[in-house]
Short mmCIF file of C-alpha atoms and ligand atoms in Angstrom, two decimals:
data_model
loop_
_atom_site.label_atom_id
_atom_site.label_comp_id
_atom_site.label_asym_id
_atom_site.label_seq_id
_atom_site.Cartn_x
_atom_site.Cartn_y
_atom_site.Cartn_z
CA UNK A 26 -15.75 48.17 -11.02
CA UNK A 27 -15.42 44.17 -11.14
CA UNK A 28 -12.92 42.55 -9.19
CA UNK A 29 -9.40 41.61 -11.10
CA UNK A 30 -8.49 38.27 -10.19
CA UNK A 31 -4.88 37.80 -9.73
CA UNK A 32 -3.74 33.92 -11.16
CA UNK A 33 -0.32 32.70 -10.48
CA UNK A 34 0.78 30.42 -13.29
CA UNK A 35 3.18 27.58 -12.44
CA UNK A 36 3.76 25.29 -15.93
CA UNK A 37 5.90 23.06 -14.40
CA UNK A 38 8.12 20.53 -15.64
CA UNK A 39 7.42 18.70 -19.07
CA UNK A 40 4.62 18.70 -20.64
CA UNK A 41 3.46 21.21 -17.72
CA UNK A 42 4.35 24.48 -20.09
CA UNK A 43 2.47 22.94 -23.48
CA UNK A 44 -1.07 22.17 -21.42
CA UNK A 45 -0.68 25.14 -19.39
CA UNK A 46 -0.67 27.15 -22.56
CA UNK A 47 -4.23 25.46 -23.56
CA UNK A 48 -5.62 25.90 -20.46
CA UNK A 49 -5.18 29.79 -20.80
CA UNK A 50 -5.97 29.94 -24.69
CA UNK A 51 -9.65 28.65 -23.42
CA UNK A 52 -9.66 30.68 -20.15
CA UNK A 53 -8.96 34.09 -22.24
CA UNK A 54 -12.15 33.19 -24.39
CA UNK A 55 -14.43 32.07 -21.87
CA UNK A 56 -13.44 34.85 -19.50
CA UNK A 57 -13.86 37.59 -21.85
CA UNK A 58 -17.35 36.23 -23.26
CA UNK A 59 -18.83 36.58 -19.48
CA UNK A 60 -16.53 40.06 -18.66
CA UNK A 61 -13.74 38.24 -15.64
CA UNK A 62 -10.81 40.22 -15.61
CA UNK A 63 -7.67 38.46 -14.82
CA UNK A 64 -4.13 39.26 -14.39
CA UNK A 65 -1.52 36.32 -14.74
CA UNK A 66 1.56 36.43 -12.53
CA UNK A 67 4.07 33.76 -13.99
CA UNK A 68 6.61 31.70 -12.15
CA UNK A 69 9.19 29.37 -13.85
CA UNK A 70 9.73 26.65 -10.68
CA UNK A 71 10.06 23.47 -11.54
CA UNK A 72 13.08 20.90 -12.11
CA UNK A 73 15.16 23.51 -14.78
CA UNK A 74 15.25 26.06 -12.79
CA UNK A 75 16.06 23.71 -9.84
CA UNK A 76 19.23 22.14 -11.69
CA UNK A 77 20.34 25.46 -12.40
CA UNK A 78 20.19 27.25 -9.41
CA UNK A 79 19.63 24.68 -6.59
CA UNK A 80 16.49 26.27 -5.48
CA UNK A 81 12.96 24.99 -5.97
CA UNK A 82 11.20 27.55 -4.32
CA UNK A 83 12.55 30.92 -3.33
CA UNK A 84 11.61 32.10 0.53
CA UNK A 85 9.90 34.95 -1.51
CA UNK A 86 7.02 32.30 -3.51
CA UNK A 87 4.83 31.58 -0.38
CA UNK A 88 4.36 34.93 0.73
CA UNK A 89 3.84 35.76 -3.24
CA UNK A 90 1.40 33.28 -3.23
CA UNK A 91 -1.10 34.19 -0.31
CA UNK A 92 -1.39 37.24 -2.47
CA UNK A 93 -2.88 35.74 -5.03
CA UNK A 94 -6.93 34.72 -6.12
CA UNK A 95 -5.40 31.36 -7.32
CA UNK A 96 -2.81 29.42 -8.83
CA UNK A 97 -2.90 27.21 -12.17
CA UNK A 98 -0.39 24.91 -12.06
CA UNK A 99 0.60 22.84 -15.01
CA UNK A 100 3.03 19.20 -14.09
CA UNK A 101 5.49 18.73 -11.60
CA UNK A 102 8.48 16.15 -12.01
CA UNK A 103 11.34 16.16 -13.63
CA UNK A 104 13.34 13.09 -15.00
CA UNK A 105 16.96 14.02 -13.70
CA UNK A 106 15.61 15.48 -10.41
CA UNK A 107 15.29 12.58 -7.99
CA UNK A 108 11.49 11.48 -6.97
CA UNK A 109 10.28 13.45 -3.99
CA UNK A 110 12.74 16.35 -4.29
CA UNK A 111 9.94 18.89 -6.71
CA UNK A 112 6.99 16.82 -5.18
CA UNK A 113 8.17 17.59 -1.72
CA UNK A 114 9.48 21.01 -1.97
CA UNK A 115 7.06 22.16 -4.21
CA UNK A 116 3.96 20.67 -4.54
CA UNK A 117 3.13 19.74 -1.13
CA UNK A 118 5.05 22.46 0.29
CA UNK A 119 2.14 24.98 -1.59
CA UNK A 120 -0.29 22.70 -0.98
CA UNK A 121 0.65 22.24 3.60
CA UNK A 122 1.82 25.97 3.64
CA UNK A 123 -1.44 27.37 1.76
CA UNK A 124 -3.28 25.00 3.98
CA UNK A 125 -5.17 24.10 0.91
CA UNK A 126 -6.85 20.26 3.01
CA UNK A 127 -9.14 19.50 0.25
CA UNK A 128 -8.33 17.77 -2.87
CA UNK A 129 -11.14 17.56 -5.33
CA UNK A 130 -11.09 15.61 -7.83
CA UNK A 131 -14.28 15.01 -10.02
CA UNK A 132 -15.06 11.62 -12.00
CA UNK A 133 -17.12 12.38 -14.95
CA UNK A 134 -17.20 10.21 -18.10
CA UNK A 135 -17.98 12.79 -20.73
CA UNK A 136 -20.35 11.76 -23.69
CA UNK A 137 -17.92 10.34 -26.21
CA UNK A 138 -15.32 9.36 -23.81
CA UNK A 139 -14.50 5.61 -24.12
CA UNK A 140 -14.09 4.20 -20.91
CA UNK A 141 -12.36 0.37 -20.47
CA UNK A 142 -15.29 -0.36 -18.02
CA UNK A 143 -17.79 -2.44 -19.96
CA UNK A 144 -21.28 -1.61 -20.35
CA UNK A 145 -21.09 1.27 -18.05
CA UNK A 146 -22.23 4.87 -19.54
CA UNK A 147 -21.98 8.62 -18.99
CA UNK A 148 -24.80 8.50 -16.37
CA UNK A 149 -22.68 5.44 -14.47
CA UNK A 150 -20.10 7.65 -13.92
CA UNK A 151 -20.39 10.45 -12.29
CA UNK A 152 -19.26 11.16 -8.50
CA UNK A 153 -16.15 13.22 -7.00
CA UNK A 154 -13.78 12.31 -4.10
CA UNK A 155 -12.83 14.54 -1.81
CA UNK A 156 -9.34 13.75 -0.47
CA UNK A 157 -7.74 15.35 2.33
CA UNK A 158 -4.84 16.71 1.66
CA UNK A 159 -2.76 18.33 4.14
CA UNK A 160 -1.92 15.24 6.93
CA UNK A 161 -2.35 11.73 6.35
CA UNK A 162 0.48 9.56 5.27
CA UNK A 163 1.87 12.79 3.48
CA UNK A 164 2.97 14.53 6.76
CA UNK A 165 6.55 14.10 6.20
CA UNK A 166 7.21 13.05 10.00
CA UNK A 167 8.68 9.74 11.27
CA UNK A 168 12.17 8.87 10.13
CA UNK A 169 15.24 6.50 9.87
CA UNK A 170 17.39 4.65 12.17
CA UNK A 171 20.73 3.26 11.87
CA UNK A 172 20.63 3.51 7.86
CA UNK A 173 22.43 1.74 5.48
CA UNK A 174 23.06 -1.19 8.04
CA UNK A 175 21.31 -4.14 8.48
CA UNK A 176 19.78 -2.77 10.95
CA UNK A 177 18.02 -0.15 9.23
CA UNK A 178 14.83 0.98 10.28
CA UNK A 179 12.16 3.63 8.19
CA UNK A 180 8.49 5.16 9.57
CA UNK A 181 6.62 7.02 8.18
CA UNK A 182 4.10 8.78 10.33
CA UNK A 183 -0.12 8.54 9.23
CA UNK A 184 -0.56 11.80 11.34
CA UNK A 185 -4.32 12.03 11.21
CA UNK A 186 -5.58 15.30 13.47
CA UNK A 187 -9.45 16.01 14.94
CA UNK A 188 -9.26 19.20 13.11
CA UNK A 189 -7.61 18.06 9.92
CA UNK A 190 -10.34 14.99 9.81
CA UNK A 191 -13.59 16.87 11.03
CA UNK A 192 -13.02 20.03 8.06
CA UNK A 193 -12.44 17.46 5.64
CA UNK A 194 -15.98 15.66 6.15
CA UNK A 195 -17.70 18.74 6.95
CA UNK A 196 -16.80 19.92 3.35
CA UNK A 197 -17.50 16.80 1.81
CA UNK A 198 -20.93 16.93 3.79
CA UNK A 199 -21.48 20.54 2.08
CA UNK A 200 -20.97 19.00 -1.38
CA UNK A 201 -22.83 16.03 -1.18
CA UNK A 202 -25.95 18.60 0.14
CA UNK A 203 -24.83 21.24 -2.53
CA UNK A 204 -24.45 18.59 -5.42
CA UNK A 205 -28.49 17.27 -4.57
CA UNK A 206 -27.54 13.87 -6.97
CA UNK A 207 -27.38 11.07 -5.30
CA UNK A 208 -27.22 12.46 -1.61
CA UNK A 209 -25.01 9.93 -0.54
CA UNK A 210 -21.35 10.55 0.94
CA UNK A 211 -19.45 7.42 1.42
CA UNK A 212 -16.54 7.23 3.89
CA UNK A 213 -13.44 5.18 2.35
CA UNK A 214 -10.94 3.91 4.92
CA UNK A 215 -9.46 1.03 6.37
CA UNK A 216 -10.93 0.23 9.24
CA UNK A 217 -10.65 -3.20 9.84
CA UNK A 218 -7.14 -2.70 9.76
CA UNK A 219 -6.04 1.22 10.90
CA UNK A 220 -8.10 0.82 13.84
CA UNK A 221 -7.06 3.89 15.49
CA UNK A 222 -7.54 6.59 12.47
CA UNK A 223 -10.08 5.01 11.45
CA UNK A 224 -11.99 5.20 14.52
CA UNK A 225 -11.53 8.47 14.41
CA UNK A 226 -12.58 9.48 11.28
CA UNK A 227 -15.90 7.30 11.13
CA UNK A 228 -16.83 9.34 15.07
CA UNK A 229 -16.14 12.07 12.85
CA UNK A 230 -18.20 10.88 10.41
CA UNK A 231 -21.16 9.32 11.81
CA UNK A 232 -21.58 12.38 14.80
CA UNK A 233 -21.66 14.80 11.78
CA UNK A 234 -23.82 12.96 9.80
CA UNK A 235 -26.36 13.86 12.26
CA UNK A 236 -26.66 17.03 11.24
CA UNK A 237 -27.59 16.34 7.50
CA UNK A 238 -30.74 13.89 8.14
CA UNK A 239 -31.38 13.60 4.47
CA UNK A 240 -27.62 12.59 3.14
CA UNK A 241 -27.07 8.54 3.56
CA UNK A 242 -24.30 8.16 5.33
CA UNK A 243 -21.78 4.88 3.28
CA UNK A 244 -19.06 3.57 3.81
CA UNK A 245 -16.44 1.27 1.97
CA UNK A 246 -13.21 -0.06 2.64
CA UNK A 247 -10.37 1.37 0.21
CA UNK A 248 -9.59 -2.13 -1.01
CA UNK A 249 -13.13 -2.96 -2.00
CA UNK A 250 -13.64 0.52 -3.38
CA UNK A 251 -11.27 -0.23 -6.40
CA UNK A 252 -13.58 -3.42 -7.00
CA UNK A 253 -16.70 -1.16 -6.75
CA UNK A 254 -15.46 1.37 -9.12
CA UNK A 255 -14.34 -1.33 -11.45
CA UNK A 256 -18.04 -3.35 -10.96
CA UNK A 257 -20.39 -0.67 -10.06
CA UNK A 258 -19.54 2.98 -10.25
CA UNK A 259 -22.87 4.08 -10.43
CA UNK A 260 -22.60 3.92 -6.47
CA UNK A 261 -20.94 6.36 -5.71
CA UNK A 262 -22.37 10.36 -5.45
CA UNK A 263 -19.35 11.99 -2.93
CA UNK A 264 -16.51 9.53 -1.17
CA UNK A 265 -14.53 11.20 1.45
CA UNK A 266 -11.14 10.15 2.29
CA UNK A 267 -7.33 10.32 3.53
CA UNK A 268 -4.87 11.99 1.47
CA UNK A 269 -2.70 8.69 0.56
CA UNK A 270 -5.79 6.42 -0.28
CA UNK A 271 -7.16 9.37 -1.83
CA UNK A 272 -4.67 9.40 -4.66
CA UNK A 273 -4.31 6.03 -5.35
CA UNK A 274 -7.96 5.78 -6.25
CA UNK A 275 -7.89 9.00 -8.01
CA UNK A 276 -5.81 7.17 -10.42
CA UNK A 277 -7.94 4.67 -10.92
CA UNK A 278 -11.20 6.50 -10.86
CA UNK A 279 -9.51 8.69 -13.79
CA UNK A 280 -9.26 5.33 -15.83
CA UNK A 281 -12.85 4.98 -15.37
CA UNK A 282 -13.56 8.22 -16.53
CA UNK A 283 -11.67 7.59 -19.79
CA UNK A 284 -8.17 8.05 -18.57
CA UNK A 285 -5.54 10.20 -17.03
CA UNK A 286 -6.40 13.45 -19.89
CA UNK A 287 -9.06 14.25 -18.84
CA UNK A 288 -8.68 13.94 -15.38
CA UNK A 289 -8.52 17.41 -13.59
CA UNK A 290 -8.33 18.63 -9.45
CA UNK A 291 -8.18 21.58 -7.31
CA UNK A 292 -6.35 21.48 -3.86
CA UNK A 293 -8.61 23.82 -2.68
CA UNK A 294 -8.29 26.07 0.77
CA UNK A 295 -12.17 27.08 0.95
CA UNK A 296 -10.53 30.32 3.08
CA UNK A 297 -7.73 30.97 1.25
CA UNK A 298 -5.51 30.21 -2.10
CA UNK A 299 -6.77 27.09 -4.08
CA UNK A 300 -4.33 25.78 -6.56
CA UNK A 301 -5.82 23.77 -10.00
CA UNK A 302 -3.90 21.22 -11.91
CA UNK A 303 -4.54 18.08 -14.25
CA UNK A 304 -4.27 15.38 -11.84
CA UNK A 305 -1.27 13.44 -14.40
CA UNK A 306 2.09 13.96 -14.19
CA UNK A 307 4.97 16.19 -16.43
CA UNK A 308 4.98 12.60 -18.72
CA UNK A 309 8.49 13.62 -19.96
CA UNK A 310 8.93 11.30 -22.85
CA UNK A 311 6.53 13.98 -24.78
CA UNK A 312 7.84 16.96 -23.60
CA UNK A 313 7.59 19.76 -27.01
CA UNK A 314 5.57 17.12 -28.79
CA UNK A 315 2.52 18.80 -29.03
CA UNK A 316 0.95 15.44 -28.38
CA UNK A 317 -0.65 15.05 -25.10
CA UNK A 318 -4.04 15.92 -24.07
CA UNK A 319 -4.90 19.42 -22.70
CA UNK A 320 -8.51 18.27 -21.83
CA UNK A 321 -7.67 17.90 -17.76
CA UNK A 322 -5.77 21.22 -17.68
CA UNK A 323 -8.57 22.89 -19.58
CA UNK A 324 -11.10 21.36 -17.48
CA UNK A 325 -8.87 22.63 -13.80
CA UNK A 326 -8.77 26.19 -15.55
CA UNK A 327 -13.39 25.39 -15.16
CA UNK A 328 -12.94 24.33 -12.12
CA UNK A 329 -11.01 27.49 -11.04
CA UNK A 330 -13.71 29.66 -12.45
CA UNK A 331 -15.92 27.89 -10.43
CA UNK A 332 -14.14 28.02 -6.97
CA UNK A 333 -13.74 31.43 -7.59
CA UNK A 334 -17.36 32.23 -7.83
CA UNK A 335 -17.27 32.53 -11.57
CA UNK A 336 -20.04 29.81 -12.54
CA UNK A 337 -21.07 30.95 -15.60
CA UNK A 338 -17.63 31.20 -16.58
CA UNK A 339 -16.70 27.94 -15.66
CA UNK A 340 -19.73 26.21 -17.69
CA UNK A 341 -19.12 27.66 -20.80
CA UNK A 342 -15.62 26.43 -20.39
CA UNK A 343 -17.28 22.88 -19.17
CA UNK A 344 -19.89 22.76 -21.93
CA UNK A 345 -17.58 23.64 -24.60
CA UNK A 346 -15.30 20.07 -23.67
CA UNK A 347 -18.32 18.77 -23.18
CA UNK A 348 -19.47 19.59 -26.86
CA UNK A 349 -16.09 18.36 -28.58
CA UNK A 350 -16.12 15.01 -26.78
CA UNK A 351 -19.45 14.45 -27.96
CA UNK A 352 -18.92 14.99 -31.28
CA UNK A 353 -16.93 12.27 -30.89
CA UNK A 354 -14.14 14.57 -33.46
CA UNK A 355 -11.52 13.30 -30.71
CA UNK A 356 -10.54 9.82 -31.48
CA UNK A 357 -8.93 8.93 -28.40
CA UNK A 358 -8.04 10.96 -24.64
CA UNK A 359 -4.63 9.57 -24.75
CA UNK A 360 -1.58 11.33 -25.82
CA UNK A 361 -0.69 10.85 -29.46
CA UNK A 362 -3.89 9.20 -30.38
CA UNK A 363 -6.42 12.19 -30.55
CA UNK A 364 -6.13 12.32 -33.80
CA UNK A 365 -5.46 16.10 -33.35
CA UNK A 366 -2.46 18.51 -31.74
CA UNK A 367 -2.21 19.67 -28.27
CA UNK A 368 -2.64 23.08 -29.70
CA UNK A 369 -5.56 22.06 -31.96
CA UNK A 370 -7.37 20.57 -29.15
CA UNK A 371 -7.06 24.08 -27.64
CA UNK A 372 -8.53 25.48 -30.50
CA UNK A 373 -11.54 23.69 -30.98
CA UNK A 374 -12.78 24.09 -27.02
CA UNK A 375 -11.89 27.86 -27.55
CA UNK A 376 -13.55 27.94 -30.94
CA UNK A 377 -16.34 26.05 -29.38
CA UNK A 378 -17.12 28.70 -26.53
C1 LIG B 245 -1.19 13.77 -7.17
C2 LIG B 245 0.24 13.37 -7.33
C3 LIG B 245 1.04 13.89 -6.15
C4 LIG B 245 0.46 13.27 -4.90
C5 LIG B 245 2.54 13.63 -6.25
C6 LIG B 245 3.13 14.16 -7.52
C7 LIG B 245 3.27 14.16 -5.03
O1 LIG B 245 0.36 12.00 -7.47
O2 LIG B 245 -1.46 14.98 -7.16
O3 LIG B 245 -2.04 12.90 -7.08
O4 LIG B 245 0.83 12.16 -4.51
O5 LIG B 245 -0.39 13.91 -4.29
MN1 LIG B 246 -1.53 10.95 -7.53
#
């Protein structure tokens, strides 16, 4: 008998619940077509349930959660819950307790896709950063002294661990060798500046790039990466970095790849529970519109397939986006513009499967 997959669904705040819903029209197609069994477990955290009963996750959801094959997670953030409270306590809580240290986060620009970088083209664009994500800037140490006063003083720890570091390259080593594009893995840092992580990281770096010979070993500062992605993103194959500069060139890098819908990642324990999400936020303001772009969740429902061993799964969900953008039916990848519903955009990827 096949295995059932057990997939805990978490749609979030926003527009989390409307994408989410997409994301598991196209899954039920493409997963009966290639015979994956699935069971959903559903959990409503998020900010409503967190201004109604002062709880964002129960003590029960972690242990819940280890259970599980994976998680599909829809937006987080919600606009009378103050920043950091759901993005703490939720988000990075699953993401530091499920020990889930890599971030992936593809940059593809799809046939079809307009992307504000001139001249460049589909095969310009294609690499994927690998961001750790369980230390870094995100560790939630350091704290505040004498606040409120003039007086006041605020750190915030860059914890950056031998472990943490070495498991981060050594996966984005395996992907660079598994990927066989470019074979080139570029460390992004800040060297000239964080002297002491970013010694560590490039010893790191350069001792294990001895192992894999036939991978060129790069590296870029994270300043001048934004100009390089901006100039020349044909460059890049694999980039390896910490969590914080991580996602602030994730943003970017989904602008290059025709914007923020169609951007999708995993947080992804290799061991353990991975948990897939569109890497934008809950965008409130069209909350029940029916307006924003499912494409990223759709794509992080692939990805999921994929991480879970189901390939062929995962590339007819892949070629089916693929298809649509091409046809160039989809008039724009931001929300509003596509010239089609959120629901509609669901239904041609599923239709197209
Ligand atoms: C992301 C998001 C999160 C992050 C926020 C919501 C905490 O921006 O997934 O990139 O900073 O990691
Ligand atoms: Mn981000």
């Amino acid at each position: 008998m096949s295995k059932k997959y057990k997939i805990g669904v978490l749609p979030g705040d926003g527009v989390g619940p409307e994408i989410i819903r997409e994301g598991l029209k196209v899954l039920e197609v493409a997963c009966k077509k290639t015979d994956v069994k699935y069971e959903l477990v559903n959990y409503d955290f998020g900010g409503n349930r967190y201004l109604k009963t002062g709880e964002i996750l129960p003590d029960s959801a972690i242990p819940e959660f280890r259970k599980l094959d994976a998680i599909y997670l829809g937006a987080i953030g919600h606009p009378d819950v103050k920043a950091g409270i759901l993005e703490k306590g939720l988000l990075l809580r699953t993401r530091f307790e499920l020990d889930q240290y890599i971030n992936l986060r593809p940059v593809v620009l799809y046939p079809g896709v307009y992307t504000p970088i001139k001249g460049k083209e589909p095969k310009d664009i294609n690499f994927v950063v690998v961001r750790e994500n369980t230390e870094g800037a995100y560790s939630g140490t350091g704290g505040v002294f004498k606040k409120g006063t003039e007086d006041e003083m605020a750190t915030q720890l860059d914890i950056n661990t031998y472990k943490g570091v070495e498991r981060c390259v050594r996966y984005a080593f395996e992907l660079t060798k598994k990927r066989n594009a470019k074979k080139s893995l570029t460390l992004v840092d800040k060297a000239n500046v964080l002297t002491y992580s970013g010694d560590l990281w490039q010893r790191v770096f350069y001792k294990m790039g001895e192992k894999y010979p036939d991978i060129k070993k790069d590296h870029a500062f994270v300043d001048a990466t934004c100009m390089w992605f901006v100039k020349n993103p044909e460059w890049f194959d694999v980039i390896v970095t910490n969590n914080l500069f991580g996602d602030i060139i994730t943003d970017l890098a989904a602008v290059v790849q025709g914007g923020l819908g169609v951007a999708a990642g995993g947080n992804i324990n290799p061991e353990g529970v991975s948990m897939f999400e569109p890497i934008h936020g809950s965008a409130p303001k069209y909350t029940g519109k029916n307006v924003i772009n499912p494409i990223a969740t759709i794509a992080a429902g692939a990805m999921m397939m994929d991480v879970l061993g189901k390939t062929k799964t995962a590339e007819l969900i892949d070629n089916s986006i693929k298809n649509i953008l091409a046809s160039g039916k989809i008039k724009s990848m931001d929300a509003g513009k596509m010239g089609f519903s959120t629901s509609e955009v669901g239904d041609l990827i599923a239709k197209g499967i």
